Short mmCIF file of C-alpha atoms in Angstrom, two decimals:
data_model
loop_
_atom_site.label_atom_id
_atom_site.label_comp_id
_atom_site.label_asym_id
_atom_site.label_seq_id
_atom_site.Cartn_x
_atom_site.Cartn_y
_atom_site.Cartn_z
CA UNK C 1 -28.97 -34.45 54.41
CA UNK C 2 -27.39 -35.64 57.82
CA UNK C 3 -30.92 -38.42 58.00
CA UNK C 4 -29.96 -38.90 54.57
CA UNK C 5 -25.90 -40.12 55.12
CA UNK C 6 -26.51 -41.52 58.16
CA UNK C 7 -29.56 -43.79 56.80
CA UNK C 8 -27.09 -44.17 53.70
CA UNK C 9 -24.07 -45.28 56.43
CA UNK C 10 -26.87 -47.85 57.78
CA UNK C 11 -27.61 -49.15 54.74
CA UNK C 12 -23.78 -50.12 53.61
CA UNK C 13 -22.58 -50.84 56.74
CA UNK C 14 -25.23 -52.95 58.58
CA UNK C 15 -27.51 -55.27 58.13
CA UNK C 16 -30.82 -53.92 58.96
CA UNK C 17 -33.62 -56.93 59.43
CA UNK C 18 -37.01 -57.92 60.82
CA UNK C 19 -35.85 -59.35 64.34
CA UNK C 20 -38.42 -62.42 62.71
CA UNK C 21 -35.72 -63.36 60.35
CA UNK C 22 -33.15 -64.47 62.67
CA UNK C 23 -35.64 -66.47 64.57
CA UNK C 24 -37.73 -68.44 62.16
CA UNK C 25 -40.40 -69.56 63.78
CA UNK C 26 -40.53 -72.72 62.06
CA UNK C 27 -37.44 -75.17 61.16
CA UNK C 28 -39.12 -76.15 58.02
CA UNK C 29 -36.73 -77.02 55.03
CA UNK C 30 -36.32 -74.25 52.69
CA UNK C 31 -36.19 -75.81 48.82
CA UNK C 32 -35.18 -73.69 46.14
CA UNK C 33 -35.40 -73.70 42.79
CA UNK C 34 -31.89 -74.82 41.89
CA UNK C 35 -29.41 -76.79 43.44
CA UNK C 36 -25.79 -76.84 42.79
CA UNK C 37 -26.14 -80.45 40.92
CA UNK C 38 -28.71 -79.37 39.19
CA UNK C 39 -26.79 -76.23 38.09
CA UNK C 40 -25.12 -78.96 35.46
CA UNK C 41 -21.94 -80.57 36.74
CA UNK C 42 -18.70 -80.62 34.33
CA UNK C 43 -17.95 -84.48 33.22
CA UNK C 44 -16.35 -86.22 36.38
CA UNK C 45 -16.91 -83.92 39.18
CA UNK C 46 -19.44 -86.04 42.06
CA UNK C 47 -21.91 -84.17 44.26
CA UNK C 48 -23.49 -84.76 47.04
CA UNK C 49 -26.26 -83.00 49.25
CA UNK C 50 -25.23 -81.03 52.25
CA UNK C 51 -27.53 -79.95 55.58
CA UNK C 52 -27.32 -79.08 59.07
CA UNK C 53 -27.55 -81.94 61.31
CA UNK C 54 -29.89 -80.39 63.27
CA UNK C 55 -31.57 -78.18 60.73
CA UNK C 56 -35.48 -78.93 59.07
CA UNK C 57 -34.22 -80.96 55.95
CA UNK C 58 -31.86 -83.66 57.67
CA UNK C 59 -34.06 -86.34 56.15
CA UNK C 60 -32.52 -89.42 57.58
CA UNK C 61 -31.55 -88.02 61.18
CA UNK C 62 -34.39 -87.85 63.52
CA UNK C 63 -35.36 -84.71 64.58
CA UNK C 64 -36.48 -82.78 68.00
CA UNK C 65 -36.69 -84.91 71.40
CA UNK C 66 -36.34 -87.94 69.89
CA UNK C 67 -32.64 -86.99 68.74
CA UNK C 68 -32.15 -85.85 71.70
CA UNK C 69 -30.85 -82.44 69.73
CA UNK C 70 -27.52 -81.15 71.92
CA UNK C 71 -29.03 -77.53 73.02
CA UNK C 72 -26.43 -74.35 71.81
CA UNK C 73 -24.76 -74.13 75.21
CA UNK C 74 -23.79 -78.84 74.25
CA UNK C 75 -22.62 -77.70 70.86
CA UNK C 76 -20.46 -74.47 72.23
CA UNK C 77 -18.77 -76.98 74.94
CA UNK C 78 -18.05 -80.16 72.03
CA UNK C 79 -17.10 -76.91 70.35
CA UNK C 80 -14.34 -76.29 72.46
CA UNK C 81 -12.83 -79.57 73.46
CA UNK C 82 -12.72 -79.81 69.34
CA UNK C 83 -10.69 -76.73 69.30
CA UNK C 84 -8.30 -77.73 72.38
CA UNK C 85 -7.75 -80.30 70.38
CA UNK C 86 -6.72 -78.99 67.18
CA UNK C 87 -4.68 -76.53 69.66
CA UNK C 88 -2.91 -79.57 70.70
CA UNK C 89 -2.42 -81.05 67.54
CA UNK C 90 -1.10 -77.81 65.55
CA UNK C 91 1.44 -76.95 68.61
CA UNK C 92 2.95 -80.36 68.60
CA UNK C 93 3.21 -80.53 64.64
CA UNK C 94 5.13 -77.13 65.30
CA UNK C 95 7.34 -78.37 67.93
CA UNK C 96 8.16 -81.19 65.68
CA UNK C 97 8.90 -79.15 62.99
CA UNK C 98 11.11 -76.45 65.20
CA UNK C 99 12.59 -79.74 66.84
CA UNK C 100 13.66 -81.28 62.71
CA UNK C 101 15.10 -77.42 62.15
CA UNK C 102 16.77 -76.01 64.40
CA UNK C 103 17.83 -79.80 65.87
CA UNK C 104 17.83 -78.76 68.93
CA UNK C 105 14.84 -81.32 70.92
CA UNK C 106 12.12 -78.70 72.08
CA UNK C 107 10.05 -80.28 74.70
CA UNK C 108 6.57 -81.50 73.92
CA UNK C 109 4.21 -80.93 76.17
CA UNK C 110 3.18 -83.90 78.02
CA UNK C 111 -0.33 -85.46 76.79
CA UNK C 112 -1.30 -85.32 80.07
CA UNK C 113 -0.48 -80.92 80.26
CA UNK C 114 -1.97 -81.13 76.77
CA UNK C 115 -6.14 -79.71 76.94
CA UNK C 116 -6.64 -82.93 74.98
CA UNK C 117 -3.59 -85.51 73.49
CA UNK C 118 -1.92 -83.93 70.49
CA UNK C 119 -4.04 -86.73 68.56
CA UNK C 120 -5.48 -86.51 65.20
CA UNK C 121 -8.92 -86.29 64.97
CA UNK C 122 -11.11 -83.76 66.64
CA UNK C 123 -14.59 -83.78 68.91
CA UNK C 124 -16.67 -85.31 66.24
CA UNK C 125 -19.78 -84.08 68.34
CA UNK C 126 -19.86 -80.40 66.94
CA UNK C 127 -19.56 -81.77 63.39
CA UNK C 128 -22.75 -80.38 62.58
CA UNK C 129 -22.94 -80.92 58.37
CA UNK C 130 -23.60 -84.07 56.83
CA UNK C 131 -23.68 -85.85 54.20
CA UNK C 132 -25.27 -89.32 53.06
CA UNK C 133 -23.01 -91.97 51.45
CA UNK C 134 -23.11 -95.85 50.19
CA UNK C 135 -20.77 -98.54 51.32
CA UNK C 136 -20.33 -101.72 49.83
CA UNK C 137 -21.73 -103.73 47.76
CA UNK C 138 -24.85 -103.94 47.74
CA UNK C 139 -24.77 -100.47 48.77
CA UNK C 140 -25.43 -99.70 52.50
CA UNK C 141 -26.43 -95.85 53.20
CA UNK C 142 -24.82 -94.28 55.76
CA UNK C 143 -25.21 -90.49 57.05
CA UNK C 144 -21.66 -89.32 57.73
CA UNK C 145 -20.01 -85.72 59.17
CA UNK C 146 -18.05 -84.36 57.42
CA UNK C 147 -14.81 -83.17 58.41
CA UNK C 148 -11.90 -80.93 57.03
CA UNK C 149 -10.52 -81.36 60.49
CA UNK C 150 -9.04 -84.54 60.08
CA UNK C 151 -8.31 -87.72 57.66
CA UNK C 152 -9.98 -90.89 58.74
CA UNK C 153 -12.81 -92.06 56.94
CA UNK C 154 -14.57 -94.85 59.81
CA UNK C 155 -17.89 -95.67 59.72
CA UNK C 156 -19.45 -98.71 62.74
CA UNK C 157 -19.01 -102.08 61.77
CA UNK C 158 -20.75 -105.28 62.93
CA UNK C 159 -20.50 -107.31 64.67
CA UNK C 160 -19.74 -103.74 66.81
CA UNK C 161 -16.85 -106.64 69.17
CA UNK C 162 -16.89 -104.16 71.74
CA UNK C 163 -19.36 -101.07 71.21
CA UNK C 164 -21.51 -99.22 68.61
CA UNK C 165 -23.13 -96.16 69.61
CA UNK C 166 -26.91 -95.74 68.33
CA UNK C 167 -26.81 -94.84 64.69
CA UNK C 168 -30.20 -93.73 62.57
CA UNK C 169 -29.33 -96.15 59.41
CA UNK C 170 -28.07 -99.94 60.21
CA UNK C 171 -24.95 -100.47 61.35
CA UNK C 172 -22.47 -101.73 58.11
CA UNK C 173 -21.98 -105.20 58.10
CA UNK C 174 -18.64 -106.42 56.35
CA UNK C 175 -19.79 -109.90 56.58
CA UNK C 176 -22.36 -109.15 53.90
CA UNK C 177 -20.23 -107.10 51.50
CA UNK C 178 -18.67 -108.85 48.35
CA UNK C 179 -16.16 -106.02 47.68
CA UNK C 180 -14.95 -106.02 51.25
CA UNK C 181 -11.76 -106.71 52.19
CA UNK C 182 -9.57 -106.14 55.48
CA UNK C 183 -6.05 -104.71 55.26
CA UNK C 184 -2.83 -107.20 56.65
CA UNK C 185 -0.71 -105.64 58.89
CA UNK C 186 2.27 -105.38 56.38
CA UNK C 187 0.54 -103.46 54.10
CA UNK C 188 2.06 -100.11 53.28
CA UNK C 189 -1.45 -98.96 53.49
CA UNK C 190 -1.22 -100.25 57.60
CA UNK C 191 1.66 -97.85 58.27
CA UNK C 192 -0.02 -95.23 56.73
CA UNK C 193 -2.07 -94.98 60.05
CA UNK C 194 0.29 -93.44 61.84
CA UNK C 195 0.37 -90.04 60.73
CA UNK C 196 -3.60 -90.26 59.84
CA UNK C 197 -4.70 -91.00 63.14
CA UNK C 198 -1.94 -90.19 65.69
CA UNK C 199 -1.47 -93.68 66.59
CA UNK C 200 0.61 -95.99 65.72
CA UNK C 201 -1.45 -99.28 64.02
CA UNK C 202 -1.89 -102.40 66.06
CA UNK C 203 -2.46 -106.36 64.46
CA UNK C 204 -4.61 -108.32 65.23
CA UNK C 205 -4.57 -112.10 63.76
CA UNK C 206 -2.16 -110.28 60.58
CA UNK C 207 -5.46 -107.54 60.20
CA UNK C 208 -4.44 -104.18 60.80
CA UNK C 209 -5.97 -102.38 63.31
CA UNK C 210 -6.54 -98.97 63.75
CA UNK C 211 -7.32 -96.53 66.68
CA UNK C 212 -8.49 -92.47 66.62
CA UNK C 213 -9.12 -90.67 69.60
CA UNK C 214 -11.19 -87.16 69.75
CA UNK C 215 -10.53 -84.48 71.71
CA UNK C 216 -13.18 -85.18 74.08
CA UNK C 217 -12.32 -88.69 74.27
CA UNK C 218 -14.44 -89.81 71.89
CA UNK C 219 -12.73 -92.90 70.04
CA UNK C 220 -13.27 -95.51 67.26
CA UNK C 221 -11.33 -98.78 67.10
CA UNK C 222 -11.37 -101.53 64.62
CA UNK C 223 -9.96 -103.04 61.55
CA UNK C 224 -8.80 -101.16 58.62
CA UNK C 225 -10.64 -101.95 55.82
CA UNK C 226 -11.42 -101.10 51.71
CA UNK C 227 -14.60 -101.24 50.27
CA UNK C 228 -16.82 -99.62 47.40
CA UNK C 229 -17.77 -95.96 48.46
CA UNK C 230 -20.53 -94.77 46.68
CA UNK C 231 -20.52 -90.77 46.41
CA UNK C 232 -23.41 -90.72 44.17
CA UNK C 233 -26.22 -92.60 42.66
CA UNK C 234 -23.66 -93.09 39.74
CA UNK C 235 -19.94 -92.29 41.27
CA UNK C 236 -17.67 -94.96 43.37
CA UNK C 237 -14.68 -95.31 44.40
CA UNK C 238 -13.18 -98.89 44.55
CA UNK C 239 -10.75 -99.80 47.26
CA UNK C 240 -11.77 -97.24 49.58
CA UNK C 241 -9.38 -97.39 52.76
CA UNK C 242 -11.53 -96.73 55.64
CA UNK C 243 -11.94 -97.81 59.43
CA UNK C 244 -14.45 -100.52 60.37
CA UNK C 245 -15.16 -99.64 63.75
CA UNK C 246 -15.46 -102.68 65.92
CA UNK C 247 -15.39 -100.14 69.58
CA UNK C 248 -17.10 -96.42 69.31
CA UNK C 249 -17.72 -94.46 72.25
CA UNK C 250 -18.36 -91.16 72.80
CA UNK C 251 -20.29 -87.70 71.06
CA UNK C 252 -21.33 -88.74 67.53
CA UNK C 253 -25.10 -88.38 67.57
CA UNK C 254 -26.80 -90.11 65.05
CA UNK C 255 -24.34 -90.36 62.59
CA UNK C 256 -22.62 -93.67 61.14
CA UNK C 257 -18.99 -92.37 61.22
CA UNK C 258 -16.82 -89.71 59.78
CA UNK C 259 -15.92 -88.62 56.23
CA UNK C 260 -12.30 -87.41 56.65
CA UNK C 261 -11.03 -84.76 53.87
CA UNK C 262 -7.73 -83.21 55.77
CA UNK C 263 -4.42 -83.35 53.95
CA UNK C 264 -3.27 -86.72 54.65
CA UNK C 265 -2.13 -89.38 52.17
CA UNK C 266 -5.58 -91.36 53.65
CA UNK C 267 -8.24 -88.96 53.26
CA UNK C 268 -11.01 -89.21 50.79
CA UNK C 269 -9.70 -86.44 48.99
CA UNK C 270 -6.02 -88.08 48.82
CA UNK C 271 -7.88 -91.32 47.80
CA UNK C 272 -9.23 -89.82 45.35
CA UNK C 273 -6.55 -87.35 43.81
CA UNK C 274 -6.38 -89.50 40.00
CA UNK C 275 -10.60 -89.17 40.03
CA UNK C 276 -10.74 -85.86 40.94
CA UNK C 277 -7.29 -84.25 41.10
CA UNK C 278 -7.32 -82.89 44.82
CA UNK C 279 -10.25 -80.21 44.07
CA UNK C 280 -13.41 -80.04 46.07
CA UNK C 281 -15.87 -77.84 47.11
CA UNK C 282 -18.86 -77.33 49.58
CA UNK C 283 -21.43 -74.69 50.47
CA UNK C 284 -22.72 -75.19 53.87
CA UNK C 285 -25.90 -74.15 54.15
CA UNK C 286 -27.93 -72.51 57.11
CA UNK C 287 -30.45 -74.45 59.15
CA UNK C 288 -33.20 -74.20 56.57
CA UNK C 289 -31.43 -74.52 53.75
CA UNK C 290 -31.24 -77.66 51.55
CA UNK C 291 -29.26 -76.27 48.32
CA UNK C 292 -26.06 -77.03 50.81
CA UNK C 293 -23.42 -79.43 48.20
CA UNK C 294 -20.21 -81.29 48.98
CA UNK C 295 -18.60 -81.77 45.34
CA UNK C 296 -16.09 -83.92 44.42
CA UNK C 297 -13.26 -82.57 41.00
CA UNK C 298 -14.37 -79.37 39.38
CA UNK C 299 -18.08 -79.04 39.92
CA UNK C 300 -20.41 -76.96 38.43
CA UNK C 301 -19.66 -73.86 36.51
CA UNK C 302 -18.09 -71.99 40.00
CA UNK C 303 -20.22 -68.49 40.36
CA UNK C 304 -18.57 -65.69 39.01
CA UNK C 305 -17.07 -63.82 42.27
CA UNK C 306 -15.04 -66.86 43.23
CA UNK C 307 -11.73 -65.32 43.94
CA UNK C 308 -8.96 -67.41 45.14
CA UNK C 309 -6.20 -67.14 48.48
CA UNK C 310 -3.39 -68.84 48.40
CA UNK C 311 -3.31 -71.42 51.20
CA UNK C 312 -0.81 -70.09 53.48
CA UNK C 313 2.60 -72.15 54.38
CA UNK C 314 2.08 -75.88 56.13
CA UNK C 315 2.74 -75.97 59.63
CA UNK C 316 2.21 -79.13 60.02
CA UNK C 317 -0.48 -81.39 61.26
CA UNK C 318 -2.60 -81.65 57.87
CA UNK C 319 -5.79 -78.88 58.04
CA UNK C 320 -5.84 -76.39 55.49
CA UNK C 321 -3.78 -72.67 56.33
CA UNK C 322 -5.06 -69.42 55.49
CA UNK C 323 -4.09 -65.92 55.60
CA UNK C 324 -6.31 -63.79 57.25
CA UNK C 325 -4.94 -60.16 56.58
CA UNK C 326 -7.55 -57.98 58.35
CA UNK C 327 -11.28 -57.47 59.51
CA UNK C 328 -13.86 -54.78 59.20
CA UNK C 329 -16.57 -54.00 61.31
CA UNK C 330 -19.29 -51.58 60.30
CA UNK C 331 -17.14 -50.51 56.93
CA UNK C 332 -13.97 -49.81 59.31
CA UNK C 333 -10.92 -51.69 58.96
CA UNK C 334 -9.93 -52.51 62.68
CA UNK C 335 -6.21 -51.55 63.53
CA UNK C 336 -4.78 -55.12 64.11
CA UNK C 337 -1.03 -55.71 63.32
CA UNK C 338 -0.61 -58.13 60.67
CA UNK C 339 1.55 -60.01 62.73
CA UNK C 340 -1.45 -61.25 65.42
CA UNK C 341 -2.75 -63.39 62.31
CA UNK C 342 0.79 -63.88 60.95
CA UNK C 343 2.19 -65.32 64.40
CA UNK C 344 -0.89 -67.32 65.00
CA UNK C 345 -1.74 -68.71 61.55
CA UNK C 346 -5.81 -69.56 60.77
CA UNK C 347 -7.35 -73.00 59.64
CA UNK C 348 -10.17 -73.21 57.79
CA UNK C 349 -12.38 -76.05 59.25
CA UNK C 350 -15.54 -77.38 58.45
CA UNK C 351 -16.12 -79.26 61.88
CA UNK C 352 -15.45 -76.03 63.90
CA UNK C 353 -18.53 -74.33 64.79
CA UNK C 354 -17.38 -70.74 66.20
CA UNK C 355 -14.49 -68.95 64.14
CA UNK C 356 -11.52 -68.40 67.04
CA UNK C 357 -9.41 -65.61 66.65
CA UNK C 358 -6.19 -64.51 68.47
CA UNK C 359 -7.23 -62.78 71.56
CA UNK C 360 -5.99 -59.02 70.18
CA UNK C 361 -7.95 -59.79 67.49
CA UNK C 362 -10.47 -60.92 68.97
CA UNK C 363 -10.92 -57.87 71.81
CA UNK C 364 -10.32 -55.42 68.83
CA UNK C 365 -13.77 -56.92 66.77
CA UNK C 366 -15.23 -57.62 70.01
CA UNK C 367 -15.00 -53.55 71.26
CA UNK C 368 -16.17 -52.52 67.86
CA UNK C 369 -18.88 -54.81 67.47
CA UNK C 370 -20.45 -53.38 70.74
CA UNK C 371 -19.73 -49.86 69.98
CA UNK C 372 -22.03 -50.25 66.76
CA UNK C 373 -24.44 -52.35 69.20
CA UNK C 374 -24.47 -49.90 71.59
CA UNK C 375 -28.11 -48.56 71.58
CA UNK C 376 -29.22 -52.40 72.29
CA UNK C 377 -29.09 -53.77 76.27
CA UNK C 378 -26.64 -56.43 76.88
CA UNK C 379 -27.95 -59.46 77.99
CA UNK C 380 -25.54 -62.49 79.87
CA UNK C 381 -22.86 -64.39 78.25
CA UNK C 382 -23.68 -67.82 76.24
CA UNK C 383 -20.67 -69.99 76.98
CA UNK C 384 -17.96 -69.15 75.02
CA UNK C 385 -19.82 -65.97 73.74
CA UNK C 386 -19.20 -62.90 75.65
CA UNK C 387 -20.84 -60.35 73.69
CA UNK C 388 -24.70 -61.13 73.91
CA UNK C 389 -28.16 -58.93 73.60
CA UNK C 390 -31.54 -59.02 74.85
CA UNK C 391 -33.23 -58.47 71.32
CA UNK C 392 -36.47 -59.04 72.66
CA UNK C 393 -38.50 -55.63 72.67
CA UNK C 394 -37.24 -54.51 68.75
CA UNK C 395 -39.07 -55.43 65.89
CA UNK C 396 -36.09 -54.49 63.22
CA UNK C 397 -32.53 -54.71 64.45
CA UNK C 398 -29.26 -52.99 62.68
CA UNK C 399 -26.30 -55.05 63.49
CA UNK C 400 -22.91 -53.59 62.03
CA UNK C 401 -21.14 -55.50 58.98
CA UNK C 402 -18.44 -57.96 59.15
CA UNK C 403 -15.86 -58.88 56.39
CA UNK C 404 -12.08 -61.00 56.48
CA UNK C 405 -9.72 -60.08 54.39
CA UNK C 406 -7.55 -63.02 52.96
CA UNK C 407 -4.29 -62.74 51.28
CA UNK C 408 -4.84 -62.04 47.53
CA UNK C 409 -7.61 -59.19 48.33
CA UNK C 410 -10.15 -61.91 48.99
CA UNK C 411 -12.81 -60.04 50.80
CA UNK C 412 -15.60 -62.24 52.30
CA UNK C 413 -18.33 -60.30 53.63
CA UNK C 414 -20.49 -62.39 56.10
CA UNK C 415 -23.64 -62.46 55.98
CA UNK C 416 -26.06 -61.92 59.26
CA UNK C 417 -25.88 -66.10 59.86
CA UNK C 418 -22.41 -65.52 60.11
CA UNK C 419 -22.48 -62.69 62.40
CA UNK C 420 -25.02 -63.73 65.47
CA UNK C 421 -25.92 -66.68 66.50
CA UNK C 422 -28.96 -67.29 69.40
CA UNK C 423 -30.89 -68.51 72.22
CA UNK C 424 -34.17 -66.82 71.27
CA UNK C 425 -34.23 -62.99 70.98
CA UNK C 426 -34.00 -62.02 74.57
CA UNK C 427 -29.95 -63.39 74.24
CA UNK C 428 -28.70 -63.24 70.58
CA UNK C 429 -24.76 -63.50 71.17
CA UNK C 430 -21.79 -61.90 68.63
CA UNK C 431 -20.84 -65.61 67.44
CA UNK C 432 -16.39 -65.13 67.48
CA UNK C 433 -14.42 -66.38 70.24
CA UNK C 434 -11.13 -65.80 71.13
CA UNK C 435 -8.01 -68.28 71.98
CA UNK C 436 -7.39 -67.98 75.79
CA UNK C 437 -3.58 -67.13 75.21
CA UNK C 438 -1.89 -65.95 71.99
CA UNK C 439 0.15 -68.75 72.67
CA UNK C 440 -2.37 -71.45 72.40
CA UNK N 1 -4.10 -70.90 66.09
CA UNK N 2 -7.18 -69.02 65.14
CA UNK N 3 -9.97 -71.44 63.31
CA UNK N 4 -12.48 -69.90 60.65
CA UNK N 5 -15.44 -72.05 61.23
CA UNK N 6 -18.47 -73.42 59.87
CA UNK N 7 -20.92 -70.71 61.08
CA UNK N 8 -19.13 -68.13 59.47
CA UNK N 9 -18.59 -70.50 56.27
CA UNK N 10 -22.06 -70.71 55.56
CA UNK N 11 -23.90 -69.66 52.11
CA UNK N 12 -20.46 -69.55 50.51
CA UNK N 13 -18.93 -71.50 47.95
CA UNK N 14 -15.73 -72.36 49.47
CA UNK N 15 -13.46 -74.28 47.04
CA UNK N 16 -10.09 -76.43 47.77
CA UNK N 17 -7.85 -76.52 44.83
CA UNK N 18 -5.40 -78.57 47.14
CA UNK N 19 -3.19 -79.50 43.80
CA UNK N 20 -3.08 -75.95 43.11
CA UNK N 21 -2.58 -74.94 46.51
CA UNK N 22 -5.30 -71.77 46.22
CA UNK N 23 -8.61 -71.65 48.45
CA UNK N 24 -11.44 -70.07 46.32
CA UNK N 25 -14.42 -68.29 48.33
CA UNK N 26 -17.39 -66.97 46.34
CA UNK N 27 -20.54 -65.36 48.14
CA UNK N 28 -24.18 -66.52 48.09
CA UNK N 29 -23.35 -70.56 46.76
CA UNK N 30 -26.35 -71.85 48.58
CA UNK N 31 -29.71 -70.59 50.92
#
């Protein structure tokens, strides 16, 4: 009976797995049956395919050496310039805001005591999920991250007056574009660039010019621009107000440019809001899988346990608030005041790679996690991972269960991809961080 | 702030009604 309840406690409360499945041995793309599109999309809604950058079914990326694939301890440093940034960003949109309330001036810090300018935009490096677009007419394809994290749309432009990184598809060429058009500098549209980028707009012979800076100063810089944007074989958008990059440095891989789809008035979903109405969805798929879908107005039928959160109150700065209310570990709810997550507030971001939590949060998942590891031997930090195993000499491995709960009794319980992340079996590392200071 | 990322986002259907100001999350959208 005791064999019985405890096997029974395993069996709800951990994942119990061939050590095999979290290493497969191959990266080789995993089709299924159905995909989301295929699923039958409701008149008007556009979608578009989904994968891991550096996963088996990025068709038009190069894999292995020859794309020069960032190894896990590159991605968990872009990782975390990304979130200084967004650090940065969110603490000066709240000193702004305390600053317009309470009147009295609060002072910002510095950009030089800032990790990273309070800029918008965010260490494109990390974004790890793309998706593959057309631009202008005719269409050009370009493979683009993208980004929840920020508004922008920019993609490289010829004739590339200062830089262009190396890009898999061609570089966009305006010149060659009958729908393209660049923006004067007393546009509304120009002005618009302030809050969308961080920087005011510059002018340039009367064509506005705009300028983004990531956190690990990365930047684009070049004309603002509309053109056709192709979502889909079958679904544009005319007059698309996007970046020609004319000077790109920094961490972007492979990839052509951005796809912005934050809050502001100039992201693609803003853009868009009389096509679609402000409503999108994605599924980000694991390394393998190629069923991932970024969709455009009310896609296909949404599955049946979709339950909704309210998105919490703006602070500012325009990435998407959430209200985390608690988490479980192994089927226990941890004892957490509500006010760690209520003081420090939670983004959702799809260009973040490792979920951050508030560091009493953080040490309270963090102890549990290892007291349901405990019969496995630690192995050395990864990084910004603390908590890491040597997996090695097991053939099936029981890892304790992790759920959020979001306001509205939105329960989200992750599944083992979400839960470890690793460097082979010998280190397989708890994959949560936490923010240095509860004040960050 | 604390950030949910992408590696926990994956294999759900995450959903932005930003006009109706609600996140939807529904398990086991893709592989």
């Amino acid at each position: 009976k005791e064999i019985a309840s405890e096997s029974l406690t395993e069996s709800t409360h951990f994942h119990t797995v061939p050590l095999t499945s979290l290493f497969p041995t191959t990266t080789h793309c995993h089709q299924p049956h159905t995909t989301h599109a295929s699923k039958g999309l409701r008149r008007g809604a556009s979608s578009l395919k989904v994968v891991h950058k550096h996963g088996g079914c990025s068709t038009t990326l190069p894999k292995g050496k020859a794309a020069n694939t960032p190894t896990l301890t590159d991605i968990l440093k872009q990782d975390e310039s990304r979130v200084n940034s967004i650090h940065a960003r969110v603490n000066s949109a709240r000193i702004d805001n305390l600053n317009a309330v309470s009147g009295v001036r609060k002072k910002k810090i510095p950009d030089s005591k800032a990790a990273v300018p309070a800029k918008s935009g965010t260490t494109l490096g990390t974004g790890n999920y793309i998706v593959t677009v057309g631009l202008g007419t005719p269409k050009n394809t370009l493979t683009l991250v993208f980004d929840t994290g920020s508004d922008l749309t920019w993609t490289q432009c010829r004739p590339c007056v200062k830089s262009c990184y190396s890009q898999q598809e061609s570089i966009f060429d305006p010149k060659l574009s009958t729908t393209y058009s660049n923006i004067t500098c007393s546009a509304a549209a120009c002005s618009g660039l302030t809050s969308a980028t961080g920087n005011n707009p510059g002018c340039s012979s009367s064509t506005c010019v705009y300028g983004i800076q990531y956190g690990d100063s990365s930047f684009s810089v070049g004309f603002f621009a509309k053109d056709r944007l192709s979502l889909t074989a079958t679904d544009a958008v005319d007059n698309f107000l996007f970046g020609c990059g004319q000077n790109n440095q920094g961490l972007f891989g492979n990839t052509a440019g951005l796809l912005g789809l934050g809050r502001d008035a100039l992201s693609l979903v803003s853009q868009t809001a009389a096509k679609y109405g402000k409503y999108f969805s994605y599924c980000l798929p694991t390394k393998r899988g190629a069923n991932g879908h970024l969709t455009f107005g009310k896609g296909a039928a949404a599955p049946g346990s979709l339950k909704f959160t309210p998105f919490a109150t703006d602070q500012g700065a325009s990435f998407y608030f959430i209200d985390v209310q608690a988490i479980a570990v192994g089927g226990k709810q941890l004892s957490i005041s509500p006010v760690v997550f209520k003081s420090s507030g939670t983004i959702i971001d799809s260009g973040t790679v490792i979920t951050r939590l508030p560091p009493a949060a953080y040490s309270a998942l963090r102890s549990a996690f290892r007291q349901g590891m405990s019969k496995y031997p630690q192995a050395p930090g990864l990084s910004i991972l603390d908590t890491c195993y040597d997996l090695s000499k097991y053939t099936t491995v029981s890892v304790p269960k992790i759920s959020f709960v979001l306001n509205g009794g939105v329960t989200m319980d992750l599944p083992l991809v979400g839960i470890l992340l690793g460097n082979g079996a010998s280190q397989v590392c708890l994959a949560f961080a936490g923010n240095g200071d509860a004040s960050d | 702030v604390g950030i949910f990322g992408n590696i926990q986002q994956q294999t759900f259907e995450v959903v932005y009604d930003v006009a109706g100001g609600k996140l939807g999350i529904g398990a086991g959208g893709c592989s």
